[in-house]
PDB file of C-alpha atoms in Angstrom:
ATOM      1  CA  MET D   5      -0.143  -0.753   0.183  1.00 30.00           C
ATOM      2  CA  ALA D   6       1.504   3.607  -1.021  1.00 32.00           C
ATOM      3  CA  TYR D   7       1.048   6.277   1.323  1.00 26.00           C
ATOM      4  CA  ILE D   8       0.894   9.179   0.426  1.00 27.00           C
ATOM      5  CA  ALA D   9       2.843  12.007   2.842  1.00 31.00           C
ATOM      6  CA  GLN D  10       2.195  14.602   4.813  1.00 29.00           C
ATOM      7  CA  LEU D  11       5.986  15.730   5.895  1.00 32.00           C
ATOM      8  CA  PRO D  12       6.893  19.210   5.885  1.00 35.00           C
ATOM      9  CA  LEU D  13       9.643  20.786   4.266  1.00 39.00           C
ATOM     10  CA  THR D  14      10.339  23.490   6.111  1.00 33.00           C
ATOM     11  CA  ILE D  15      11.930  26.422   4.029  1.00 31.00           C
ATOM     12  CA  THR D  16      13.650  29.998   5.631  1.00 29.00           C
ATOM     13  CA  LYS D  17      14.564  32.505   3.947  1.00 30.00           C
ATOM     14  CA  PRO D  18      18.120  34.264   4.326  1.00 34.00           C
ATOM     15  CA  ASN D  19      17.759  36.718   6.937  1.00 38.00           C
ATOM     16  CA  SER D  20      14.762  36.124   8.224  1.00 36.00           C
ATOM     17  CA  SER D  21      12.786  35.435  10.964  1.00 37.00           C
ATOM     18  CA  PRO D  22      11.089  32.027  11.637  1.00 35.00           C
ATOM     19  CA  GLU D  23       7.855  33.510  11.035  1.00 37.00           C
ATOM     20  CA  SER D  24       8.957  34.186   8.183  1.00 35.00           C
ATOM     21  CA  THR D  25       9.230  30.619   8.016  1.00 33.00           C
ATOM     22  CA  SER D  26       7.275  28.494   4.826  1.00 33.00           C
ATOM     23  CA  THR D  27       6.476  24.573   4.879  1.00 33.00           C
ATOM     24  CA  ALA D  28       5.638  22.803   1.926  1.00 36.00           C
ATOM     25  CA  SER D  29       3.010  20.666   2.645  1.00 34.00           C
ATOM     26  CA  THR D  30       3.582  16.971   0.530  1.00 33.00           C
ATOM     27  CA  SER D  31       0.169  16.552   0.329  1.00 33.00           C
ATOM     28  CA  PRO D  32      -2.097  15.844  -3.077  1.00 32.00           C
ATOM     29  CA  GLY D  33      -4.228  18.908  -3.915  1.00 36.00           C
ATOM     30  CA  THR D  34      -1.976  21.409  -1.318  1.00 33.00           C
ATOM     31  CA  SER D  35      -0.347  23.888  -2.034  1.00 32.00           C
ATOM     32  CA  PRO D  36       3.491  24.037  -1.636  1.00 33.00           C
ATOM     33  CA  THR D  37       2.949  26.797   0.189  1.00 31.00           C
ATOM     34  CA  SER D  38       0.689  25.952   3.039  1.00 31.00           C
ATOM     35  CA  SER D  39       0.825  23.998   5.960  1.00 30.00           C
ATOM     36  CA  ALA D  40       0.902  20.400   6.398  1.00 31.00           C
ATOM     37  CA  SER D  41      -0.367  18.522   8.312  1.00 32.00           C
ATOM     38  CA  SER D  42       2.931  16.566  11.837  1.00 33.00           C
ATOM     39  CA  PRO D  43       5.322  14.006   9.661  1.00 35.00           C
ATOM     40  CA  THR D  44       4.894  10.609   9.873  1.00 37.00           C
ATOM     41  CA  SER D  45       7.194   7.546   9.021  1.00 41.00           C
ATOM     42  CA  HIS D  46       4.944   5.928   6.388  1.00 46.00           C
ATOM     43  CA  SER D  47       5.473   9.034   3.303  1.00 50.00           C
ATOM     44  CA  SER D  48       6.537   7.493   0.376  1.00 71.00           C
ATOM     45  CA  THR D  49       6.325  11.183  -2.410  1.00 68.00           C
ATOM     46  CA  LEU D  50       7.824  14.246  -0.469  1.00 67.00           C
ATOM     47  CA  THR D  51       7.454  17.186  -3.816  1.00 70.00           C
ATOM     48  CA  ALA D  52       8.329  20.781  -3.198  1.00 61.00           C
ATOM     49  CA  THR D  53       7.671  22.231  -5.842  1.00 61.00           C
ATOM     50  CA  ASP D  54       7.475  26.029  -6.881  1.00 57.00           C
ATOM     51  CA  SER D  55       7.532  26.477  -3.331  1.00 53.00           C
ATOM     52  CA  ALA D  56       6.673  30.746  -4.535  1.00 44.00           C
ATOM     53  CA  VAL D  57       9.577  31.839  -2.039  1.00 44.00           C
ATOM     54  CA  SER D  58      11.034  34.397  -4.032  1.00 44.00           C
ATOM     55  CA  SER D  59      14.514  34.489  -2.371  1.00 48.00           C
ATOM     56  CA  ARG D  60      17.168  31.968  -2.483  1.00 56.00           C
ATOM     57  CA  LYS D  61      17.394  29.689  -0.376  1.00 56.00           C
ATOM     58  CA  HIS D  62      19.538  26.337   0.852  1.00 57.00           C
ATOM     59  CA  TYR D  63      17.868  23.123   0.482  1.00 54.00           C
ATOM     60  CA  PRO D  64      18.104  22.012   4.057  1.00 52.00           C
ATOM     61  CA  ALA D  65      18.816  18.536   5.742  1.00 54.00           C
ATOM     62  CA  SER D  66      15.337  17.128   6.390  1.00 55.00           C
ATOM     63  CA  PRO D  67      13.811  14.123   8.137  1.00 44.00           C
ATOM     64  CA  SER D  68      15.179  10.806   6.936  1.00 55.00           C
ATOM     65  CA  SER D  69      11.955   8.298   5.904  1.00 71.00           C
ATOM     66  CA  SER D  70      13.274   4.853   5.508  1.00 75.00           C
ATOM     67  CA  LEU D  71      10.191   4.271   3.160  1.00 81.00           C
ATOM     68  CA  LEU D  72      10.830   7.643   0.802  1.00 90.00           C
ATOM     69  CA  PHE D  73      10.531   6.776  -3.203  1.00 92.00           C
ATOM     70  CA  GLU D  74       9.763   9.788  -4.928  1.00 96.00           C
ATOM     71  CA  LEU D  75      10.897  13.444  -3.336  1.00 95.00           C
ATOM     72  CA  ASP D  76      10.728  16.291  -5.764  1.00 96.00           C
ATOM     73  CA  LEU D  77      12.407  19.704  -4.868  1.00 95.00           C
ATOM     74  CA  SER D  78      11.512  21.277  -9.234  1.00 97.00           C
ATOM     75  CA  ASN D  79      10.823  24.638  -9.505  1.00 96.00           C
ATOM     76  CA  ASN D  80      12.217  26.167  -6.231  1.00 94.00           C
ATOM     77  CA  ARG D  81      15.818  28.506  -6.602  1.00 91.00           C
ATOM     78  CA  PHE D  82      17.374  26.191  -3.784  1.00 95.00           C
ATOM     79  CA  VAL D  83      21.218  26.704  -3.580  1.00 96.00           C
ATOM     80  CA  GLY D  84      24.018  24.908  -2.494  1.00 97.00           C
ATOM     81  CA  PRO D  85      26.205  21.506  -2.968  1.00 97.00           C
ATOM     82  CA  PHE D  86      24.786  18.501  -4.661  1.00 97.00           C
ATOM     83  CA  PRO D  87      21.807  17.910  -1.287  1.00 95.00           C
ATOM     84  CA  THR D  88      23.292  14.383   0.319  1.00 93.00           C
ATOM     85  CA  VAL D  89      20.398  14.093   2.008  1.00 92.00           C
ATOM     86  CA  VAL D  90      19.452  11.959  -1.165  1.00 94.00           C
ATOM     87  CA  LEU D  91      22.705   9.670  -0.844  1.00 95.00           C
ATOM     88  CA  SER D  92      20.525   8.131   2.495  1.00 93.00           C
ATOM     89  CA  LEU D  93      16.971   7.727   1.763  1.00 94.00           C
ATOM     90  CA  PRO D  94      17.681   3.888   1.164  1.00 93.00           C
ATOM     91  CA  SER D  95      14.011   2.970  -0.797  1.00 94.00           C
ATOM     92  CA  LEU D  96      14.630   6.385  -3.086  1.00 96.00           C
ATOM     93  CA  LYS D  97      13.824   5.820  -6.883  1.00 97.00           C
ATOM     94  CA  TYR D  98      12.618   8.942  -8.069  1.00 98.00           C
ATOM     95  CA  LEU D  99      14.531  12.332  -7.566  1.00 98.00           C
ATOM     96  CA  ASP D 100      14.227  15.357  -9.465  1.00 98.00           C
ATOM     97  CA  LEU D 101      15.819  18.195  -8.529  1.00 98.00           C
ATOM     98  CA  ARG D 102      15.192  20.583 -11.861  1.00 98.00           C
ATOM     99  CA  TYR D 103      15.066  24.154 -11.830  1.00 97.00           C
ATOM    100  CA  ASN D 104      16.861  25.374  -8.957  1.00 98.00           C
ATOM    101  CA  GLU D 105      20.353  26.669  -8.552  1.00 97.00           C
ATOM    102  CA  PHE D 106      22.637  23.993  -6.686  1.00 98.00           C
ATOM    103  CA  GLU D 107      26.239  23.891  -7.994  1.00 97.00           C
ATOM    104  CA  GLY D 108      29.815  21.923  -8.119  1.00 97.00           C
ATOM    105  CA  SER D 109      30.104  18.035  -8.089  1.00 96.00           C
ATOM    106  CA  LEU D 110      27.462  15.291  -7.857  1.00 97.00           C
ATOM    107  CA  PRO D 111      28.389  12.626  -5.943  1.00 97.00           C
ATOM    108  CA  PRO D 112      29.656   8.888  -7.170  1.00 96.00           C
ATOM    109  CA  GLN D 113      27.822   7.453  -4.350  1.00 97.00           C
ATOM    110  CA  LEU D 114      23.731   8.566  -6.156  1.00 97.00           C
ATOM    111  CA  PHE D 115      24.820   5.801  -9.518  1.00 97.00           C
ATOM    112  CA  ALA D 116      25.342   3.457  -6.470  1.00 96.00           C
ATOM    113  CA  LYS D 117      20.883   3.643  -5.241  1.00 97.00           C
ATOM    114  CA  ASN D 118      18.896   1.984  -7.246  1.00 97.00           C
ATOM    115  CA  LEU D 119      17.317   4.922  -8.738  1.00 98.00           C
ATOM    116  CA  ASP D 120      14.645   4.197 -11.692  1.00 98.00           C
ATOM    117  CA  ALA D 121      14.838   8.571 -12.799  1.00 99.00           C
ATOM    118  CA  ILE D 122      16.980  11.196 -11.829  1.00 98.00           C
ATOM    119  CA  PHE D 123      16.425  14.389 -13.092  1.00 99.00           C
ATOM    120  CA  ILE D 124      19.414  17.684 -12.337  1.00 98.00           C
ATOM    121  CA  ASN D 125      18.716  19.484 -15.606  1.00 98.00           C
ATOM    122  CA  ASN D 126      19.148  23.426 -15.340  1.00 98.00           C
ATOM    123  CA  ASN D 127      21.297  23.637 -12.401  1.00 98.00           C
ATOM    124  CA  TRP D 128      24.818  25.216 -11.645  1.00 98.00           C
ATOM    125  CA  PHE D 129      26.149  21.524 -11.765  1.00 98.00           C
ATOM    126  CA  SER D 130      30.044  21.916 -12.629  1.00 96.00           C
ATOM    127  CA  ASN D 131      33.135  19.201 -13.717  1.00 90.00           C
ATOM    128  CA  VAL D 132      32.790  15.234 -15.262  1.00 90.00           C
ATOM    129  CA  VAL D 133      29.887  12.976 -14.707  1.00 86.00           C
ATOM    130  CA  PRO D 134      31.347   9.957 -11.937  1.00 88.00           C
ATOM    131  CA  PRO D 135      32.740   7.226 -14.258  1.00 91.00           C
ATOM    132  CA  SER D 136      29.804   5.746 -11.285  1.00 94.00           C
ATOM    133  CA  PHE D 137      27.257   6.877 -13.689  1.00 96.00           C
ATOM    134  CA  VAL D 138      27.622   3.946 -15.950  1.00 97.00           C
ATOM    135  CA  THR D 139      26.450   2.014 -12.952  1.00 97.00           C
ATOM    136  CA  SER D 140      23.167   3.163 -13.176  1.00 98.00           C
ATOM    137  CA  THR D 141      19.604   1.664 -12.822  1.00 98.00           C
ATOM    138  CA  ALA D 142      18.051   5.055 -14.478  1.00 99.00           C
ATOM    139  CA  SER D 143      15.604   4.419 -17.378  1.00 99.00           C
ATOM    140  CA  VAL D 144      15.477   7.996 -17.713  1.00 99.00           C
ATOM    141  CA  VAL D 145      18.198  10.816 -17.418  1.00 98.00           C
ATOM    142  CA  VAL D 146      18.827  14.457 -17.500  1.00 98.00           C
ATOM    143  CA  PHE D 147      22.292  16.433 -16.824  1.00 98.00           C
ATOM    144  CA  ALA D 148      21.050  19.177 -19.290  1.00 98.00           C
ATOM    145  CA  ASN D 149      21.815  22.268 -19.003  1.00 98.00           C
ATOM    146  CA  ASN D 150      25.013  22.099 -16.283  1.00 98.00           C
ATOM    147  CA  LYS D 151      28.558  23.116 -16.889  1.00 95.00           C
ATOM    148  CA  LEU D 152      29.754  19.211 -16.975  1.00 95.00           C
ATOM    149  CA  GLY D 153      32.077  18.361 -19.429  1.00 94.00           C
ATOM    150  CA  GLY D 154      34.095  15.065 -20.355  1.00 94.00           C
ATOM    151  CA  CYS D 155      32.964  12.813 -23.393  1.00 95.00           C
ATOM    152  CA  LEU D 156      30.753   9.469 -23.584  1.00 96.00           C
ATOM    153  CA  PRO D 157      32.877   6.380 -22.252  1.00 94.00           C
ATOM    154  CA  PRO D 158      32.451   3.608 -24.281  1.00 96.00           C
ATOM    155  CA  SER D 159      31.698   2.011 -20.756  1.00 97.00           C
ATOM    156  CA  ILE D 160      28.030   3.280 -21.489  1.00 98.00           C
ATOM    157  CA  SER D 161      27.131  -0.078 -23.207  1.00 98.00           C
ATOM    158  CA  ASN D 162      26.271  -0.710 -19.440  1.00 98.00           C
ATOM    159  CA  LEU D 163      23.556   1.174 -19.153  1.00 98.00           C
ATOM    160  CA  ALA D 164      21.877  -0.859 -21.613  1.00 98.00           C
ATOM    161  CA  ASN D 165      19.378  -2.803 -19.713  1.00 98.00           C
ATOM    162  CA  THR D 166      17.324  -0.126 -18.360  1.00 98.00           C
ATOM    163  CA  LEU D 167      17.941   3.173 -20.451  1.00 99.00           C
ATOM    164  CA  GLU D 168      15.974   4.669 -21.794  1.00 99.00           C
ATOM    165  CA  GLU D 169      16.167   8.450 -22.471  1.00 99.00           C
ATOM    166  CA  LEU D 170      19.105  10.692 -21.718  1.00 99.00           C
ATOM    167  CA  LEU D 171      19.065  14.320 -22.323  1.00 99.00           C
ATOM    168  CA  LEU D 172      22.992  15.557 -22.522  1.00 98.00           C
ATOM    169  CA  ILE D 173      21.483  19.226 -23.787  1.00 98.00           C
ATOM    170  CA  ASN D 174      23.894  22.178 -23.009  1.00 98.00           C
ATOM    171  CA  THR D 175      26.546  20.012 -21.089  1.00 97.00           C
ATOM    172  CA  SER D 176      29.226  21.536 -22.615  1.00 96.00           C
ATOM    173  CA  ILE D 177      30.158  17.138 -23.203  1.00 96.00           C
ATOM    174  CA  SER D 178      32.999  16.581 -26.040  1.00 96.00           C
ATOM    175  CA  GLY D 179      34.847  14.109 -27.527  1.00 96.00           C
ATOM    176  CA  CYS D 180      32.699  11.158 -30.290  1.00 97.00           C
ATOM    177  CA  LEU D 181      29.311   9.560 -29.263  1.00 97.00           C
ATOM    178  CA  PRO D 182      31.448   6.394 -29.014  1.00 97.00           C
ATOM    179  CA  PRO D 183      29.468   2.974 -30.321  1.00 97.00           C
ATOM    180  CA  GLU D 184      28.709   1.255 -27.564  1.00 98.00           C
ATOM    181  CA  VAL D 185      25.598   3.342 -27.523  1.00 98.00           C
ATOM    182  CA  GLY D 186      24.345   1.032 -30.152  1.00 98.00           C
ATOM    183  CA  TYR D 187      24.254  -1.256 -27.354  1.00 98.00           C
ATOM    184  CA  LEU D 188      21.664   0.700 -25.198  1.00 99.00           C
ATOM    185  CA  TYR D 189      18.772  -0.853 -26.681  1.00 98.00           C
ATOM    186  CA  LYS D 190      15.644   0.280 -24.759  1.00 99.00           C
ATOM    187  CA  LEU D 191      16.804   4.352 -25.748  1.00 99.00           C
ATOM    188  CA  ARG D 192      13.909   5.915 -26.990  1.00 99.00           C
ATOM    189  CA  VAL D 193      15.180  10.171 -26.884  1.00 99.00           C
ATOM    190  CA  LEU D 194      19.084  11.110 -27.121  1.00 99.00           C
ATOM    191  CA  ASP D 195      19.338  14.255 -26.920  1.00 99.00           C
ATOM    192  CA  VAL D 196      23.347  15.396 -26.947  1.00 99.00           C
ATOM    193  CA  SER D 197      22.482  18.288 -28.464  1.00 99.00           C
ATOM    194  CA  HIS D 198      24.305  22.098 -28.182  1.00 99.00           C
ATOM    195  CA  ASN D 199      27.399  20.613 -27.467  1.00 98.00           C
ATOM    196  CA  ASN D 200      31.380  20.150 -28.286  1.00 96.00           C
ATOM    197  CA  LEU D 201      30.954  16.585 -29.838  1.00 98.00           C
ATOM    198  CA  ILE D 202      32.837  15.549 -32.953  1.00 97.00           C
ATOM    199  CA  GLY D 203      33.010  12.964 -35.281  1.00 97.00           C
ATOM    200  CA  PRO D 204      30.323  10.308 -37.495  1.00 97.00           C
ATOM    201  CA  ILE D 205      27.292   9.069 -36.324  1.00 98.00           C
ATOM    202  CA  PRO D 206      28.274   5.339 -35.447  1.00 98.00           C
ATOM    203  CA  TYR D 207      26.811   3.420 -37.145  1.00 98.00           C
ATOM    204  CA  SER D 208      25.901   0.886 -34.959  1.00 98.00           C
ATOM    205  CA  ILE D 209      22.775   3.502 -33.874  1.00 98.00           C
ATOM    206  CA  ALA D 210      20.910   1.743 -36.119  1.00 98.00           C
ATOM    207  CA  GLY D 211      19.911  -0.982 -34.086  1.00 97.00           C
ATOM    208  CA  LEU D 212      18.480   1.597 -32.147  1.00 99.00           C
ATOM    209  CA  ALA D 213      14.794  -0.218 -32.973  1.00 98.00           C
ATOM    210  CA  HIS D 214      12.550   1.779 -30.249  1.00 99.00           C
ATOM    211  CA  LEU D 215      14.471   5.023 -31.025  1.00 99.00           C
ATOM    212  CA  LYS D 216      11.544   7.494 -31.468  1.00 99.00           C
ATOM    213  CA  GLN D 217      13.915  10.861 -31.437  1.00 99.00           C
ATOM    214  CA  LEU D 218      17.103  11.842 -31.814  1.00 99.00           C
ATOM    215  CA  ASN D 219      18.884  15.058 -31.773  1.00 99.00           C
ATOM    216  CA  LEU D 220      23.114  16.094 -32.346  1.00 99.00           C
ATOM    217  CA  ALA D 221      21.895  19.907 -33.383  1.00 99.00           C
ATOM    218  CA  HIS D 222      24.382  22.580 -32.807  1.00 99.00           C
ATOM    219  CA  ASN D 223      28.050  19.729 -32.472  1.00 99.00           C
ATOM    220  CA  MET D 224      31.024  19.884 -34.906  1.00 97.00           C
ATOM    221  CA  MET D 225      29.741  16.635 -36.166  1.00 98.00           C
ATOM    222  CA  SER D 226      30.878  15.960 -39.523  1.00 97.00           C
ATOM    223  CA  GLY D 227      30.940  13.273 -42.233  1.00 96.00           C
ATOM    224  CA  ILE D 228      27.444  10.921 -43.680  1.00 97.00           C
ATOM    225  CA  VAL D 229      24.812  10.853 -41.933  1.00 98.00           C
ATOM    226  CA  PRO D 230      23.478   6.405 -42.465  1.00 98.00           C
ATOM    227  CA  MET D 231      20.875   5.622 -43.836  1.00 98.00           C
ATOM    228  CA  GLY D 232      20.475   2.820 -41.431  1.00 98.00           C
ATOM    229  CA  VAL D 233      19.753   5.668 -38.612  1.00 98.00           C
ATOM    230  CA  CYS D 234      16.862   7.409 -41.013  1.00 98.00           C
ATOM    231  CA  VAL D 235      14.963   4.072 -41.505  1.00 97.00           C
ATOM    232  CA  LEU D 236      14.723   3.021 -37.513  1.00 98.00           C
ATOM    233  CA  PRO D 237      10.979   1.314 -37.409  1.00 98.00           C
ATOM    234  CA  ASN D 238       9.913   4.254 -34.739  1.00 98.00           C
ATOM    235  CA  LEU D 239      11.943   7.131 -36.027  1.00 99.00           C
ATOM    236  CA  VAL D 240       9.852  10.568 -35.367  1.00 98.00           C
ATOM    237  CA  ASN D 241      12.322  13.411 -34.976  1.00 99.00           C
ATOM    238  CA  PHE D 242      16.235  13.009 -36.304  1.00 99.00           C
ATOM    239  CA  THR D 243      17.582  16.649 -36.290  1.00 99.00           C
ATOM    240  CA  PHE D 244      20.914  17.085 -36.595  1.00 99.00           C
ATOM    241  CA  SER D 245      21.563  20.783 -38.201  1.00 99.00           C
ATOM    242  CA  TYR D 246      24.284  23.390 -37.249  1.00 99.00           C
ATOM    243  CA  ASN D 247      26.839  20.550 -37.848  1.00 98.00           C
ATOM    244  CA  PHE D 248      29.215  19.620 -40.974  1.00 98.00           C
ATOM    245  CA  PHE D 249      27.698  16.291 -42.363  1.00 98.00           C
ATOM    246  CA  CYS D 250      28.832  16.164 -45.738  1.00 97.00           C
ATOM    247  CA  GLU D 251      26.378  13.496 -46.801  1.00 97.00           C
ATOM    248  CA  GLU D 252      22.996  12.143 -46.241  1.00 98.00           C
ATOM    249  CA  GLU D 253      23.096   8.652 -47.428  1.00 98.00           C
ATOM    250  CA  GLY D 254      19.524   7.137 -49.087  1.00 95.00           C
ATOM    251  CA  ILE D 255      15.997   8.332 -47.221  1.00 96.00           C
ATOM    252  CA  CYS D 256      17.805  10.717 -44.931  1.00 97.00           C
ATOM    253  CA  GLY D 257      18.172  14.036 -47.562  1.00 94.00           C
ATOM    254  CA  ASN D 258      13.368  13.710 -47.812  1.00 94.00           C
ATOM    255  CA  LEU D 259      12.679  11.747 -44.509  1.00 96.00           C
ATOM    256  CA  SER D 260      10.074  13.885 -44.312  1.00 94.00           C
ATOM    257  CA  SER D 261       8.543  11.845 -47.065  1.00 93.00           C
ATOM    258  CA  ASN D 262       9.264   8.685 -44.272  1.00 92.00           C
ATOM    259  CA  GLY D 263       7.194  10.541 -41.586  1.00 95.00           C
ATOM    260  CA  VAL D 264      10.330  12.011 -40.225  1.00 98.00           C
ATOM    261  CA  ALA D 265      10.449  15.000 -38.683  1.00 98.00           C
ATOM    262  CA  PHE D 266      13.871  16.585 -39.784  1.00 97.00           C
ATOM    263  CA  ASP D 267      15.815  19.642 -39.606  1.00 98.00           C
ATOM    264  CA  ASP D 268      20.083  19.607 -41.799  1.00 98.00           C
ATOM    265  CA  ARG D 269      20.408  22.966 -42.280  1.00 98.00           C
ATOM    266  CA  ARG D 270      24.220  24.390 -41.577  1.00 98.00           C
ATOM    267  CA  ASN D 271      25.645  21.531 -42.559  1.00 98.00           C
ATOM    268  CA  CYS D 272      27.900  20.956 -45.927  1.00 98.00           C
ATOM    269  CA  LEU D 273      25.582  19.774 -47.791  1.00 98.00           C
ATOM    270  CA  PRO D 274      25.922  20.759 -51.431  1.00 94.00           C
ATOM    271  CA  GLU D 275      22.677  19.748 -52.951  1.00 90.00           C
ATOM    272  CA  LYS D 276      20.118  21.540 -50.052  1.00 96.00           C
ATOM    273  CA  PRO D 277      19.101  24.837 -48.978  1.00 97.00           C
ATOM    274  CA  LYS D 278      20.565  27.154 -45.257  1.00 98.00           C
ATOM    275  CA  GLN D 279      23.607  25.439 -45.718  1.00 98.00           C
ATOM    276  CA  ARG D 280      26.814  26.421 -43.666  1.00 98.00           C
ATOM    277  CA  SER D 281      29.558  28.768 -46.571  1.00 97.00           C
ATOM    278  CA  GLN D 282      32.600  26.912 -48.664  1.00 96.00           C
ATOM    279  CA  LYS D 283      34.499  28.553 -46.956  1.00 96.00           C
ATOM    280  CA  GLU D 284      33.022  26.595 -43.749  1.00 96.00           C
ATOM    281  CA  CYS D 285      33.014  23.624 -44.626  1.00 97.00           C
ATOM    282  CA  GLU D 286      36.537  23.154 -46.712  1.00 96.00           C
ATOM    283  CA  ALA D 287      37.952  24.677 -43.758  1.00 94.00           C
ATOM    284  CA  ALA D 288      36.552  22.172 -41.222  1.00 91.00           C
ATOM    285  CA  LEU D 289      36.757  18.723 -44.064  1.00 86.00           C
ATOM    286  CA  ALA D 290      40.610  19.853 -43.893  1.00 91.00           C
ATOM    287  CA  HIS D 291      40.969  18.580 -40.155  1.00 89.00           C
ATOM    288  CA  PRO D 292      39.477  14.960 -39.852  1.00 90.00           C
ATOM    289  CA  VAL D 293      38.782  13.206 -37.093  1.00 92.00           C
ATOM    290  CA  ASP D 294      40.123  10.232 -35.545  1.00 92.00           C
ATOM    291  CA  CYS D 295      37.686   9.103 -32.952  1.00 93.00           C
ATOM    292  CA  PHE D 296      39.922   6.421 -32.044  1.00 88.00           C
ATOM    293  CA  HIS D 297      43.273   8.733 -31.446  1.00 86.00           C
ATOM    294  CA  TYR D 298      40.061  12.204 -29.734  1.00 85.00           C
ATOM    295  CA  HIS D 299      42.169  12.801 -26.068  1.00 80.00           C
ATOM    296  CA  CYS D 300      39.098  13.462 -23.875  1.00 81.00           C
ATOM    297  CA  SER D 301      39.542  16.872 -22.015  1.00 65.00           C
ATOM    298  CA  GLY D 302      38.261  16.063 -19.574  1.00 57.00           C
ATOM    299  CA  GLY D 303      36.191  19.336 -16.948  1.00 46.00           C
ATOM    300  CA  ALA D 304      34.892  22.177 -18.488  1.00 39.00           C
ATOM    301  CA  SER D 305      33.756  25.984 -17.657  1.00 36.00           C
ATOM    302  CA  GLY D 306      30.718  25.988 -19.296  1.00 35.00           C
ATOM    303  CA  GLY D 307      32.461  29.038 -21.994  1.00 34.00           C
ATOM    304  CA  SER D 308      30.974  31.316 -23.906  1.00 32.00           C
ATOM    305  CA  ASN D 309      28.597  28.188 -24.834  1.00 35.00           C
ATOM    306  CA  ALA D 310      26.260  27.564 -22.409  1.00 32.00           C
ATOM    307  CA  ILE D 311      23.449  28.615 -21.539  1.00 32.00           C
ATOM    308  CA  PRO D 312      22.162  29.821 -17.813  1.00 30.00           C
ATOM    309  CA  PRO D 313      19.265  27.406 -16.348  1.00 33.00           C
ATOM    310  CA  ALA D 314      15.979  29.153 -16.468  1.00 35.00           C
ATOM    311  CA  MET D 315      13.564  29.391 -13.986  1.00 32.00           C
ATOM    312  CA  ALA D 316      10.233  27.404 -15.020  1.00 33.00           C
ATOM    313  CA  PRO D 317       8.951  27.885 -16.690  1.00 31.00           C
ATOM    314  CA  ALA D 318      10.530  29.107 -19.606  1.00 31.00           C
ATOM    315  CA  ALA D 319      12.388  26.854 -22.258  1.00 31.00           C
ATOM    316  CA  ALA D 320      16.231  26.905 -22.003  1.00 33.00           C
ATOM    317  CA  THR D 321      16.796  24.296 -24.799  1.00 35.00           C
ATOM    318  CA  PRO D 322      15.579  24.359 -28.757  1.00 36.00           C
ATOM    319  CA  PHE D 323      13.917  21.319 -28.183  1.00 40.00           C
ATOM    320  CA  LEU D 324      12.647  19.860 -24.980  1.00 45.00           C
ATOM    321  CA  SER D 325      12.064  16.579 -24.277  1.00 53.00           C
ATOM    322  CA  PRO D 326       8.713  15.793 -22.451  1.00 51.00           C
ATOM    323  CA  SER D 327      11.081  14.428 -19.326  1.00 61.00           C
ATOM    324  CA  MET D 328      12.093  17.932 -19.453  1.00 63.00           C
ATOM    325  CA  ALA D 329       9.498  20.121 -19.396  1.00 62.00           C
ATOM    326  CA  PRO D 330       8.597  21.704 -16.198  1.00 56.00           C
ATOM    327  CA  GLY D 331       6.148  19.396 -14.208  1.00 55.00           C
ATOM    328  CA  ASN D 332       6.085  16.017 -15.657  1.00 56.00           C
ATOM    329  CA  ALA D 333       7.382  13.071 -15.247  1.00 48.00           C
TER     330      ALA D 333
END
């Protein structure tokens, strides 16, 4: 039997008196700023979204619950490092920290937890994603709009049995997409747009039969768009604009005839409109990428490409997956 949470989350504004403290209720249908009943050890869900407190605030150390399986702190202005209280919740399955101002590194222990969904997009997390990321059990992982950096490792194939959605939009990742991405046979959404990726599209992606949305836009990828990807049976959206692709195999040049929404603008496709200039293309194609010898540069500072996290409900990226939209699970 599931117990709906009555566990209150106390949020204190900086320099405020006890009387100005607001309490976020977790009861269904209750306003986040209304009062809640006393804590219970049977809580299973804790929600404190959009608490309507204008001041930036630190996430407090809340009472733990051995039965808490869902923690939703999205759409606030929480600041400070990753809330380590999360790591002490043994039954947690769903973690939502979207649209806050958390910063610093992600703790490696996060990915050792038996989580099904991790939403940390639109914060200020930095440094590379810990190597332990590939041990996660989550089916949905959304890191978008943080300042992470690093490369996707070949060991990403370890996520094959669970991962269904991976959104790394604007996370400053670099390097080549590893062929091992093709082992993620359950993947339905892959969005790595607005990064510094180079090299070709791995042909192995053609084996992702469940893939519906693939977004590679705004990178520095090059080479051929392989037909095997374009004829995936469940593909509905394929965006690869703002790269340096020079050829589209077969039906890739007219995906709309196959019922697929696509965008191939600003590449180096000679017979297509709205492409890069010849000068841009010649400069890029004069330096072909060797992914086997590419050395990952590690962390990133965000740089001039970085898009600051926008407070919900503003969309921070051109492509907003349902998994990223504020208020959606």
